[in-house]
XYZ file of C-alpha atoms in Angstrom:
703
model
C -4.328 18.253 -9.459
C -2.312 15.885 -7.417
C 1.245 16.836 -6.172
C 3.318 14.116 -7.454
C 6.900 12.841 -6.365
C 9.867 14.368 -8.098
C 12.322 11.680 -8.855
C 15.188 10.971 -11.442
C 14.231 9.352 -14.848
C 16.444 8.382 -17.392
C 17.166 9.814 -20.914
C 15.110 7.266 -22.965
C 12.086 5.231 -22.379
C 12.311 1.608 -24.038
C 9.732 1.148 -26.337
C 8.001 -2.033 -26.813
C 8.455 -3.236 -23.259
C 11.536 -5.234 -22.071
C 12.119 -8.480 -20.317
C 11.353 -8.575 -16.514
C 14.357 -8.391 -14.186
C 14.331 -10.750 -11.016
C 12.534 -9.085 -7.925
C 14.870 -9.671 -4.694
C 12.046 -8.695 -2.469
C 8.623 -9.975 -1.897
C 6.008 -8.274 -3.867
C 3.065 -6.231 -2.143
C -0.466 -7.300 -2.294
C -3.744 -5.571 -2.282
C -7.366 -6.686 -2.653
C -9.578 -4.868 -5.142
C -13.560 -5.922 -5.446
C -12.628 -9.091 -2.848
C -9.932 -10.310 -5.082
C -6.180 -10.122 -4.429
C -3.759 -8.060 -6.402
C -0.068 -8.525 -6.189
C 2.716 -6.358 -7.633
C 4.222 -7.869 -10.673
C 8.307 -8.280 -10.938
C 9.499 -5.119 -11.939
C 10.519 -4.308 -15.448
C 13.422 -1.865 -16.434
C 12.229 0.804 -18.886
C 15.589 2.497 -19.739
C 19.278 2.386 -19.086
C 21.285 3.052 -15.937
C 22.582 6.446 -16.695
C 20.219 9.170 -15.253
C 19.531 12.159 -17.067
C 15.757 12.674 -16.089
C 13.392 13.265 -13.559
C 10.068 11.856 -13.034
C 7.619 14.394 -12.583
C 3.774 13.138 -13.020
C 1.790 10.391 -13.662
C -1.855 10.202 -14.471
C -4.681 7.268 -15.184
C -7.232 8.292 -17.705
C -10.954 7.514 -17.772
C -10.477 5.172 -20.550
C -7.749 3.358 -18.639
C -4.519 4.717 -20.471
C -1.604 6.464 -18.078
C 0.272 9.609 -18.920
C 3.877 9.628 -17.427
C 5.639 12.954 -17.529
C 9.272 13.653 -16.809
C 12.113 16.401 -17.333
C 14.948 15.436 -19.683
C 18.052 17.400 -19.145
C 19.931 18.253 -22.296
C 23.049 19.546 -20.902
C 23.625 22.850 -19.656
C 21.026 25.019 -18.390
C 18.197 23.539 -20.832
C 16.026 20.381 -20.564
C 12.852 19.293 -22.278
C 9.393 18.198 -20.925
C 8.648 14.742 -22.184
C 5.854 12.307 -22.038
C 4.206 8.653 -22.954
C 1.180 7.437 -22.876
C 0.404 3.800 -22.113
C -2.532 2.445 -23.571
C -5.200 0.909 -21.303
C -4.794 -3.024 -20.947
C -1.364 -2.592 -22.121
C 2.089 -3.224 -20.359
C 4.075 -1.384 -23.272
C 4.608 2.254 -22.934
C 4.177 4.657 -26.352
C 7.050 6.553 -27.996
C 8.204 9.453 -25.716
C 6.888 12.951 -26.985
C 8.561 16.184 -26.517
C 5.955 18.480 -25.136
C 8.395 21.522 -24.693
C 11.821 22.856 -24.680
C 12.583 24.528 -21.108
C 15.474 26.929 -20.844
C 16.545 25.761 -17.268
C 17.911 22.662 -15.642
C 15.412 23.228 -12.536
C 12.650 21.087 -12.190
C 9.642 22.760 -14.318
C 7.329 21.474 -11.608
C 4.581 20.148 -13.965
C 0.751 19.591 -13.068
C -1.345 17.271 -14.902
C -5.225 16.780 -15.231
C -7.948 15.049 -17.738
C -10.710 17.165 -19.203
C -14.024 15.732 -19.408
C -13.761 15.290 -23.325
C -10.728 12.828 -22.636
C -7.889 15.636 -23.487
C -4.806 15.740 -21.230
C -3.448 19.371 -20.000
C -0.051 19.903 -18.895
C 1.151 23.145 -17.146
C 4.539 24.004 -16.262
C 7.130 26.384 -14.874
C 10.006 27.760 -17.108
C 12.532 29.466 -14.837
C 15.440 30.171 -17.840
C 14.423 33.687 -17.938
C 11.005 33.985 -19.042
C 9.614 33.044 -15.475
C 6.412 32.155 -17.017
C 3.780 29.728 -16.847
C 3.063 27.513 -20.002
C 0.492 24.848 -21.043
C -0.049 22.341 -23.622
C -2.765 19.553 -24.636
C -2.766 16.296 -25.707
C -6.322 15.883 -27.499
C -7.898 12.786 -26.968
C -6.997 9.864 -29.516
C -4.397 11.893 -30.605
C -0.324 11.524 -30.070
C 0.831 14.985 -30.722
C 0.880 17.949 -27.989
C -0.605 21.325 -28.975
C 1.977 24.234 -29.234
C 2.781 25.701 -25.627
C 0.972 28.764 -24.831
C 2.211 31.194 -22.295
C -0.253 32.143 -19.494
C 0.239 35.680 -19.325
C 3.052 37.809 -18.264
C 4.405 37.533 -14.823
C 7.352 39.742 -13.251
C 9.671 37.127 -11.427
C 9.785 33.495 -10.194
C 6.880 31.509 -10.486
C 5.942 28.126 -9.055
C 3.506 25.660 -7.359
C 1.134 25.204 -10.244
C -1.929 23.305 -9.860
C -4.534 22.124 -12.165
C -8.126 21.155 -11.878
C -11.095 20.196 -14.519
C -14.732 20.976 -14.455
C -17.329 19.176 -15.714
C -18.034 21.324 -18.851
C -14.541 20.747 -19.933
C -13.179 23.669 -18.359
C -9.691 24.134 -17.106
C -8.681 26.152 -13.913
C -4.820 27.054 -13.371
C -3.555 28.348 -10.134
C 0.328 29.488 -9.255
C 1.963 31.577 -7.166
C 4.366 34.172 -8.316
C 7.059 36.229 -6.481
C 7.147 40.408 -6.980
C 9.673 42.030 -5.206
C 9.041 41.558 -1.944
C 5.656 39.765 -1.866
C 4.367 36.549 -3.325
C 0.669 35.993 -4.678
C -1.605 33.309 -6.145
C -2.537 33.562 -9.665
C -5.632 32.391 -11.269
C -6.357 31.619 -15.275
C -8.893 29.365 -16.998
C -9.166 27.453 -20.359
C -12.662 28.492 -22.241
C -13.523 24.740 -23.400
C -15.074 26.239 -26.232
C -12.098 27.341 -28.090
C -9.296 26.430 -25.909
C -8.159 29.988 -25.212
C -6.775 30.685 -21.600
C -8.111 33.571 -19.751
C -5.558 36.391 -18.746
C -4.094 35.996 -15.032
C -6.037 37.562 -12.080
C -4.053 38.053 -9.189
C -5.676 37.176 -5.571
C -3.837 40.050 -3.861
C -2.455 43.269 -4.553
C 1.448 42.934 -4.014
C 1.468 44.145 -0.617
C 4.844 44.274 0.672
C 5.930 41.700 3.377
C 2.846 39.483 2.494
C 3.814 35.857 1.027
C 1.250 33.284 -0.477
C 2.269 29.893 -0.670
C 0.951 26.110 -1.406
C -1.970 26.888 -3.510
C -4.770 24.340 -4.072
C -7.885 24.433 -6.774
C -10.415 22.139 -7.115
C -14.117 22.368 -9.193
C -17.271 20.289 -8.157
C -19.596 18.377 -10.488
C -21.774 21.544 -10.852
C -19.120 23.702 -11.850
C -18.608 25.612 -8.439
C -14.659 26.332 -7.868
C -12.312 26.755 -4.428
C -8.969 27.822 -4.106
C -7.184 27.801 -1.189
C -3.543 29.115 -0.152
C -1.130 29.499 2.953
C -0.517 33.059 3.608
C 2.102 34.968 5.741
C 2.306 38.571 6.378
C 5.364 38.397 9.111
C 3.294 38.167 11.992
C 0.892 35.401 11.328
C 0.541 32.265 8.943
C -2.998 31.761 7.738
C -5.052 29.728 5.781
C -7.047 31.605 3.346
C -10.007 30.685 0.567
C -11.712 32.280 -2.194
C -14.606 30.286 -4.317
C -16.571 30.979 -7.119
C -20.175 29.638 -7.174
C -21.415 27.454 -10.553
C -22.189 29.731 -13.189
C -21.073 32.985 -11.595
C -17.657 34.975 -12.414
C -17.168 36.660 -9.038
C -14.770 35.222 -6.814
C -15.686 35.731 -3.049
C -13.252 37.874 -0.991
C -10.730 35.669 0.683
C -11.556 34.560 4.149
C -9.525 32.989 6.925
C -10.263 29.111 7.882
C -7.670 28.613 10.097
C -7.776 29.338 13.868
C -6.816 32.997 15.280
C -3.595 33.212 16.753
C -1.932 29.832 15.323
C 0.305 29.329 12.082
C -1.357 27.085 9.170
C 0.392 25.205 6.749
C 0.498 22.551 4.451
C -3.189 22.964 3.063
C -4.632 20.247 0.759
C -7.710 20.481 -1.002
C -10.060 18.045 -2.623
C -13.883 17.550 -3.781
C -15.974 14.242 -3.379
C -17.807 12.827 -6.133
C -21.166 14.060 -4.252
C -19.688 17.871 -4.683
C -18.299 18.206 -1.115
C -15.122 19.993 -0.777
C -12.482 19.003 1.948
C -9.873 20.939 3.184
C -6.972 19.368 5.336
C -3.949 21.137 7.072
C -2.051 21.671 10.107
C -1.870 24.148 12.568
C 0.265 25.080 15.269
C 0.113 27.297 18.519
C 3.096 29.080 20.351
C 3.241 26.399 23.185
C 1.425 23.365 21.637
C 1.884 20.834 19.363
C 1.015 20.675 15.733
C -2.538 19.357 14.860
C -4.023 17.952 11.558
C -7.277 19.702 10.931
C -10.099 18.556 8.493
C -13.220 20.654 7.503
C -15.783 20.273 4.634
C -18.273 22.323 2.680
C -21.351 20.788 1.629
C -22.204 21.011 -2.099
C -24.140 24.083 -2.833
C -22.907 25.472 0.394
C -20.805 28.697 0.972
C -19.990 27.927 4.410
C -17.374 25.609 5.879
C -17.951 23.216 8.895
C -16.416 23.270 12.103
C -12.876 22.087 11.765
C -12.266 18.506 13.065
C -8.741 17.568 14.937
C -7.543 14.402 13.013
C -4.633 13.729 14.569
C -1.501 15.513 16.368
C 2.311 15.403 15.797
C 5.317 17.180 15.029
C 5.492 20.522 13.681
C 7.859 19.305 10.786
C 5.608 18.213 8.120
C 7.667 17.764 4.710
C 4.500 16.651 2.590
C 0.812 15.911 3.027
C -1.444 14.374 0.428
C -4.897 15.504 -0.669
C -7.702 14.118 1.312
C -8.534 10.985 -0.214
C -12.285 10.014 -0.356
C -13.201 6.156 -0.511
C -16.516 4.713 -1.877
C -17.985 4.142 1.628
C -17.542 7.793 2.641
C -14.331 6.959 4.622
C -11.460 9.717 3.995
C -7.554 9.353 4.442
C -4.649 11.764 4.639
C -1.052 10.595 4.426
C 1.782 12.624 5.355
C 5.761 12.664 6.259
C 6.471 14.046 9.420
C 9.424 14.374 11.869
C 13.160 16.182 11.207
C 15.203 14.089 8.586
C 17.964 14.229 11.342
C 15.707 12.721 14.201
C 12.864 10.436 13.813
C 10.544 10.297 10.897
C 7.313 8.473 9.911
C 5.093 8.201 7.101
C 1.934 8.497 8.912
C -1.880 8.297 7.899
C -4.942 9.280 9.221
C -8.693 7.874 8.426
C -11.897 9.205 8.950
C -14.467 6.471 9.219
C -18.236 7.006 7.348
C -19.116 7.663 10.890
C -16.755 10.534 11.771
C -14.252 8.863 13.820
C -10.476 9.303 13.414
C -7.987 6.936 13.596
C -4.246 7.217 12.911
C -1.502 4.814 11.756
C 2.463 4.881 11.262
C 2.763 3.232 7.838
C 6.712 3.286 7.988
C 9.130 4.407 10.306
C 11.995 6.409 9.123
C 14.603 7.157 7.739
C 12.613 7.810 4.638
C 12.213 10.513 1.688
C 10.363 13.585 2.448
C 8.236 13.068 -0.581
C 5.556 10.727 -0.795
C 2.552 10.108 -3.296
C -0.694 8.709 -2.320
C -3.938 7.635 -4.515
C -6.949 5.878 -3.982
C -8.990 3.107 -6.177
C -12.480 2.975 -6.511
C -12.631 -0.007 -4.193
C -11.211 2.290 -1.348
C -7.804 1.013 -1.188
C -5.151 3.420 -0.809
C -1.485 3.215 -2.265
C 1.297 4.969 -1.273
C 4.927 5.130 -2.461
C 8.034 6.584 -0.895
C 11.981 6.318 -0.720
C 12.699 4.264 2.434
C 15.985 4.139 3.833
C 18.118 0.875 3.342
C 21.470 1.351 5.253
C 22.744 4.612 3.644
C 20.725 3.726 0.262
C 16.889 4.548 -0.437
C 14.565 2.283 -2.281
C 11.238 2.707 -3.412
C 8.504 1.060 -1.316
C 4.917 0.640 -1.446
C 2.078 0.081 1.023
C -1.822 -0.087 0.732
C -4.929 0.132 3.155
C -7.041 -2.792 2.191
C -10.507 -2.812 3.829
C -9.275 -0.907 6.751
C -6.036 -2.544 7.290
C -2.481 -0.988 6.131
C -0.182 -3.722 4.694
C 3.537 -4.058 5.930
C 5.824 -1.609 3.732
C 6.983 -3.525 0.505
C 10.172 -2.672 -1.504
C 9.753 -2.792 -4.906
C 13.277 -1.841 -6.057
C 15.933 -4.532 -6.989
C 19.046 -2.305 -6.245
C 18.410 0.507 -3.644
C 20.599 3.539 -4.196
C 20.326 7.379 -4.525
C 16.601 8.865 -3.637
C 14.637 6.076 -4.917
C 11.537 8.045 -5.273
C 8.709 7.360 -7.535
C 4.967 7.861 -8.389
C 1.884 5.748 -8.158
C -1.422 6.065 -9.901
C -4.604 3.597 -9.777
C -7.177 2.718 -12.743
C -10.915 2.464 -12.265
C -10.639 -1.332 -12.329
C -8.052 -1.403 -9.455
C -4.825 -1.779 -11.181
C -1.974 0.214 -9.535
C 1.293 1.214 -11.239
C 4.400 2.726 -9.992
C 7.224 4.162 -11.499
C 10.420 4.785 -9.552
C 14.049 5.599 -9.939
C 16.586 2.628 -9.291
C 19.717 3.568 -11.176
C 17.057 3.489 -14.304
C 13.534 4.141 -14.578
C 11.620 0.973 -13.312
C 7.986 0.133 -13.043
C 5.882 -2.435 -12.046
C 1.752 -2.958 -12.061
C -0.410 -4.811 -9.955
C -2.145 -7.864 -11.150
C -4.841 -10.143 -10.257
C -3.765 -13.491 -8.138
C -5.550 -16.278 -6.821
C -5.395 -16.491 -2.875
C -3.464 -19.336 -2.400
C -5.294 -22.828 -1.610
C -4.669 -23.889 2.059
C -1.619 -26.099 2.558
C -0.462 -25.714 -1.032
C 3.202 -25.615 -1.060
C 4.689 -27.210 -3.930
C 3.483 -27.444 -7.306
C 0.999 -24.464 -7.435
C -1.735 -27.243 -8.175
C -4.123 -26.106 -5.662
C -3.837 -29.308 -3.856
C -2.853 -29.717 -0.232
C 0.652 -30.855 0.598
C 2.367 -32.553 3.514
C 5.484 -31.149 5.448
C 7.985 -33.489 6.894
C 11.258 -33.357 8.558
C 13.758 -35.682 9.194
C 15.572 -36.435 12.197
C 18.793 -34.684 10.548
C 16.829 -31.710 9.872
C 16.186 -32.082 6.112
C 12.606 -30.825 4.901
C 10.793 -32.445 2.265
C 7.300 -31.542 1.331
C 5.081 -34.359 -0.145
C 2.829 -33.164 -2.730
C -0.947 -34.035 -2.688
C -2.405 -35.852 -5.484
C -5.788 -35.870 -6.892
C -6.457 -39.233 -5.633
C -5.850 -37.977 -1.820
C -2.701 -39.427 -1.559
C 0.937 -37.687 -1.239
C 3.917 -38.230 -3.708
C 7.304 -38.095 -2.869
C 9.332 -35.008 -2.256
C 11.273 -34.005 -5.479
C 13.915 -32.602 -3.452
C 15.083 -32.582 0.438
C 16.047 -29.252 1.692
C 18.815 -29.100 4.634
C 17.614 -26.984 7.710
C 19.626 -26.584 11.117
C 18.188 -29.453 13.202
C 17.697 -26.606 15.776
C 14.971 -24.928 13.364
C 11.370 -25.301 13.966
C 9.634 -24.852 10.577
C 5.567 -24.213 10.589
C 3.570 -24.562 7.673
C 1.824 -21.367 7.451
C -0.882 -19.227 5.148
C 0.234 -16.629 2.771
C 2.256 -13.831 4.775
C 2.920 -11.176 2.393
C -0.064 -11.897 0.156
C 1.700 -12.885 -3.346
C -0.972 -16.091 -3.663
C 1.732 -18.414 -2.461
C 1.600 -20.063 0.995
C 4.652 -19.158 3.609
C 6.586 -20.891 6.334
C 7.250 -19.608 9.935
C 10.727 -20.815 10.960
C 11.801 -20.372 14.584
C 15.857 -20.369 14.845
C 17.967 -21.806 17.723
C 18.018 -18.121 19.375
C 14.331 -17.996 19.589
C 14.103 -15.653 16.738
C 10.711 -15.964 14.661
C 11.043 -15.277 10.747
C 8.516 -15.530 7.897
C 10.069 -17.238 4.884
C 8.647 -16.794 1.685
C 9.859 -19.516 -1.091
C 9.304 -18.963 -4.750
C 5.667 -20.013 -5.370
C 5.608 -23.954 -5.887
C 8.829 -24.514 -4.455
C 10.218 -26.145 -1.424
C 11.420 -23.344 1.265
C 15.149 -22.958 2.033
C 17.251 -21.317 4.398
C 18.193 -18.599 1.915
C 14.722 -17.994 0.529
C 13.464 -14.213 1.385
C 12.580 -14.006 4.864
C 11.362 -11.009 7.272
C 12.382 -11.107 11.040
C 9.158 -10.983 13.242
C 10.411 -11.114 16.800
C 12.595 -12.608 19.529
C 11.783 -14.461 22.834
C 9.755 -17.370 20.958
C 11.984 -20.196 22.691
C 9.527 -20.064 25.482
C 7.010 -22.356 23.356
C 7.303 -26.065 22.570
C 4.390 -26.186 20.079
C 3.025 -24.056 17.347
C 0.176 -24.324 14.729
C -1.928 -22.753 12.571
C -5.788 -23.131 12.773
C -6.329 -20.873 9.906
C -8.418 -17.457 10.333
C -9.625 -17.825 13.831
C -10.925 -13.925 14.367
C -12.411 -13.706 11.191
C -10.300 -10.440 10.163
C -9.103 -12.122 6.581
C -5.616 -13.261 8.143
C -4.034 -16.331 8.881
C -3.273 -16.926 12.612
C -0.745 -18.561 15.017
C -1.345 -20.761 18.167
C 1.718 -21.233 20.413
C 2.037 -23.300 23.754
C 4.214 -22.367 26.553
C 6.451 -24.732 27.764
C 6.573 -24.186 31.457
C 2.911 -23.622 31.867
C 1.004 -25.143 29.527
C -0.892 -22.251 28.480
C -1.946 -21.804 24.831
C -1.664 -18.358 23.170
C -3.325 -16.796 20.201
C -1.291 -14.631 18.106
C -3.771 -12.888 15.451
C -2.282 -12.051 12.073
C -1.948 -8.268 11.623
C -2.149 -8.109 7.806
C 1.404 -6.809 7.731
C 3.358 -9.711 8.103
C 3.734 -9.988 11.647
C 1.064 -10.567 14.743
C -0.889 -8.545 16.688
C -0.453 -8.869 20.535
C -0.948 -12.247 22.182
C -4.114 -12.990 23.953
C -4.567 -16.076 26.382
C -6.734 -18.707 25.339
C -6.614 -21.181 28.446
C -4.208 -22.962 30.412
C -3.844 -26.956 30.765
C -2.699 -27.654 27.380
C 0.640 -28.873 28.416
C -0.678 -32.752 28.013
C -2.293 -32.183 24.626
C -1.050 -32.650 21.299
C -2.749 -29.928 19.085
C -2.902 -29.239 15.287
C -4.679 -26.448 13.350
C -6.984 -27.896 10.955
C -8.348 -25.168 9.108
C -12.367 -24.889 8.980
C -13.815 -28.051 9.921
C -17.748 -27.469 10.279
C -18.318 -24.535 7.435
C -18.580 -21.881 9.189
C -15.560 -19.939 7.970
C -13.633 -19.875 10.974
C -10.295 -22.050 11.748
C -10.565 -24.835 14.161
C -8.315 -26.836 16.000
C -8.000 -30.525 17.275
C -6.218 -31.779 20.357
C -5.510 -35.049 21.742
C -5.365 -35.870 25.348
C -3.413 -38.049 27.169
C -5.655 -40.778 27.161
C -5.684 -40.801 23.541
C -9.140 -38.989 23.153
C -9.150 -36.412 20.100
C -11.340 -33.294 20.466
C -12.744 -30.670 18.092
C -12.212 -27.034 19.416
C -13.999 -24.996 17.123
C -13.158 -21.606 16.571
C -15.695 -18.563 17.802
C -14.479 -16.065 15.383
C -13.053 -13.937 18.406
C -9.770 -15.584 18.478
C -11.064 -18.226 20.765
C -12.808 -21.602 21.035
C -16.267 -22.782 22.041
C -17.197 -25.797 23.899
C -15.170 -28.654 22.264
C -16.856 -31.903 20.750
C -15.343 -35.411 21.167
C -14.197 -37.063 18.119
C -13.171 -40.369 19.256
C -10.862 -42.445 21.008
C -7.838 -44.648 20.340
C -6.025 -41.673 18.638
C -2.926 -42.570 21.063
C -1.596 -45.052 18.412
C -0.258 -42.129 16.319
C 2.788 -40.458 16.500
C 1.904 -37.525 14.396
C -1.664 -36.108 13.671
C -2.067 -32.923 11.327
C -4.453 -30.762 9.501
C -3.377 -31.108 6.166
C -6.053 -29.078 4.491
C -8.225 -30.368 1.650
C -6.394 -33.515 0.170
C -9.030 -35.139 -1.590
C -10.494 -32.094 -3.301
C -13.885 -32.292 -1.805
C -13.475 -28.495 -0.546
C -13.595 -29.978 3.071
C -10.485 -30.136 5.451
C -8.829 -33.457 6.137
C -6.275 -35.225 8.881
C -3.544 -36.906 8.214
C -1.797 -39.358 10.862
C 1.273 -41.464 11.087
C 1.437 -44.295 13.287
C 4.309 -46.075 15.145
C 4.198 -48.798 12.905
C 5.212 -46.503 9.802
C 1.971 -46.272 8.210
C 0.266 -43.243 7.249
C -3.353 -42.550 7.556
C -5.894 -40.163 5.949
C -9.170 -39.027 7.732
C -11.760 -37.154 5.334
C -13.365 -34.202 6.710
C -17.094 -34.638 6.468
C -17.910 -30.854 7.095
C -19.521 -30.926 10.399
C -16.386 -31.243 12.721
C -16.328 -35.107 12.261
C -14.387 -37.456 9.795
C -14.935 -40.410 7.790
C -13.307 -43.967 8.438
C -9.366 -43.604 8.018
C -7.799 -44.594 4.749
C -4.366 -45.833 4.342
C -2.195 -43.730 2.267
C 1.240 -44.674 2.997
C 2.886 -48.180 3.882
C 6.149 -47.880 5.596
C 8.923 -45.283 6.932
C 6.401 -42.900 8.275
C 7.563 -43.170 11.908
C 11.004 -41.745 11.039
C 9.294 -38.403 10.032
C 8.057 -35.698 11.936
C 5.012 -34.385 10.301
C 3.721 -30.757 10.283
């Protein structure tokens, strides 16, 4: 079972799909199997009047997705609803009533898929019966079974968790309050006849003992483990009981946490190889809290020595289960920090070699709940409600190839809690559903990585940036013949702005533009794909203090980390600095490439010699052009002389592949107003120049 975010949903799902609304913020992208995926423009599934709460979402083995929500019906009653979206479809099926609940409180449902493809939902009813109920949707059907009550309990129930076994068996655990104690209960559904066993209690109702935060998992061999947090007034411990494959007896509960420390927020999961993994937080009387992690190998009854994954605040609002990746890596995501003070969405990842690393995915303010899942390729998707002024907006981030992306807002109209749920299919397609006035959804889709220097037309042909002395930007579109066509429009920019053609900053498959303004602030501007960037295009501030530089250029990927990088020359010293892209829309701390670059005209060219690393060409004061091949470490190897006589040119730019032969080219404008193309050979040299423009180019600045 995966604990999901609770969020407001609206009364009725719109059937048959709806038209997409315009996204006001840049979509987020993730990579799957080496291909780029981008969040599509969100679609509104229901009207804005709120009357329901999203509870769970689960993608099944066949690719279909089940969404479960609570629908308020007025007074102290509600209905538990579900809808199924078939695999490969964008249309949700008709809403189905699973059950009517005699309470307006959240039924806190849990959802799991059995090995036969059926889906089971279990929930609590606090409207007088204080009972746990369950219903099943058989594979290939559209009607949920009549709910069954999982045995009598005396008082309040909650914290339901479900797990499915390889033989079709389903295990349910929950907690129930009895006078001055709270215990964990267990029941299982027989795969043969679908009947649920009477509940079994872990504990004896000892006064003052309270169990909470249960978790349950079933390994591929049928072994079962149940964990919970137990407080007895003087201690808070992490307890576990297990049952071996083929056995009916549970082991006596044992304490897994450290003596003398408080344990809380246990999260249990099982890896495909049958290894049980457990994460929890501990805190001593005078120490910070520590995130601990332990494993129990398949077939074993003994847990390994706990590892310290991270240290942090004692206040942990919610934590994900350990998320196992295909290479043996494991990630845990949590929200920490007092909402009235500093907050953070944190992540800790254990590499396949056992090394831990921590990351702050997002800073507060943010909602106390988050939802995290992992895809078959190891991409981790997280969703949460991020503070935007006094409002909240549903936001996502992804860990792709070991790097966390920048937070990306999917909500178009921030407001209210803006919480939601995420899920991911076996093919890597992710789905998000969230509250944003009404119910909204988005899925990720494959996009083609942006070709170098393609800014207008989306034709995969490199384009040429030009700026008039009046500040107007015009982009000359590349043609299939290695020439350029006149701009479709000129866009006015302040003459104090410096525009730098750049790569795809936000991963939407379109190249972006860096802009330094008169205050020295650097921003990334993200125009609509295929159009000219404008001052009112979506943008994000990168930082201040960039007015110390007098030249900017992008060499491409200079450090082989898959992101576009930036070079900047310092005005007062002539030093050249390297800013590596961080994969989050900004840059890593700068590193010095070298001094003495003041007399040079520098231009990034992309990969000139076919080694997959970005390169640079630079013209010295004598008019000699030099090729500086990238070394893959954010710097350059020994320079190679290209030729002399380049002093006749006003501008020299690396234009990308203008001829369509897969090699990077140069374009240069001379003082007489002519435009020339130098075709890249692929070994760092160029062919004889070809004239592609006849007049007026001396009045434009090329970049």
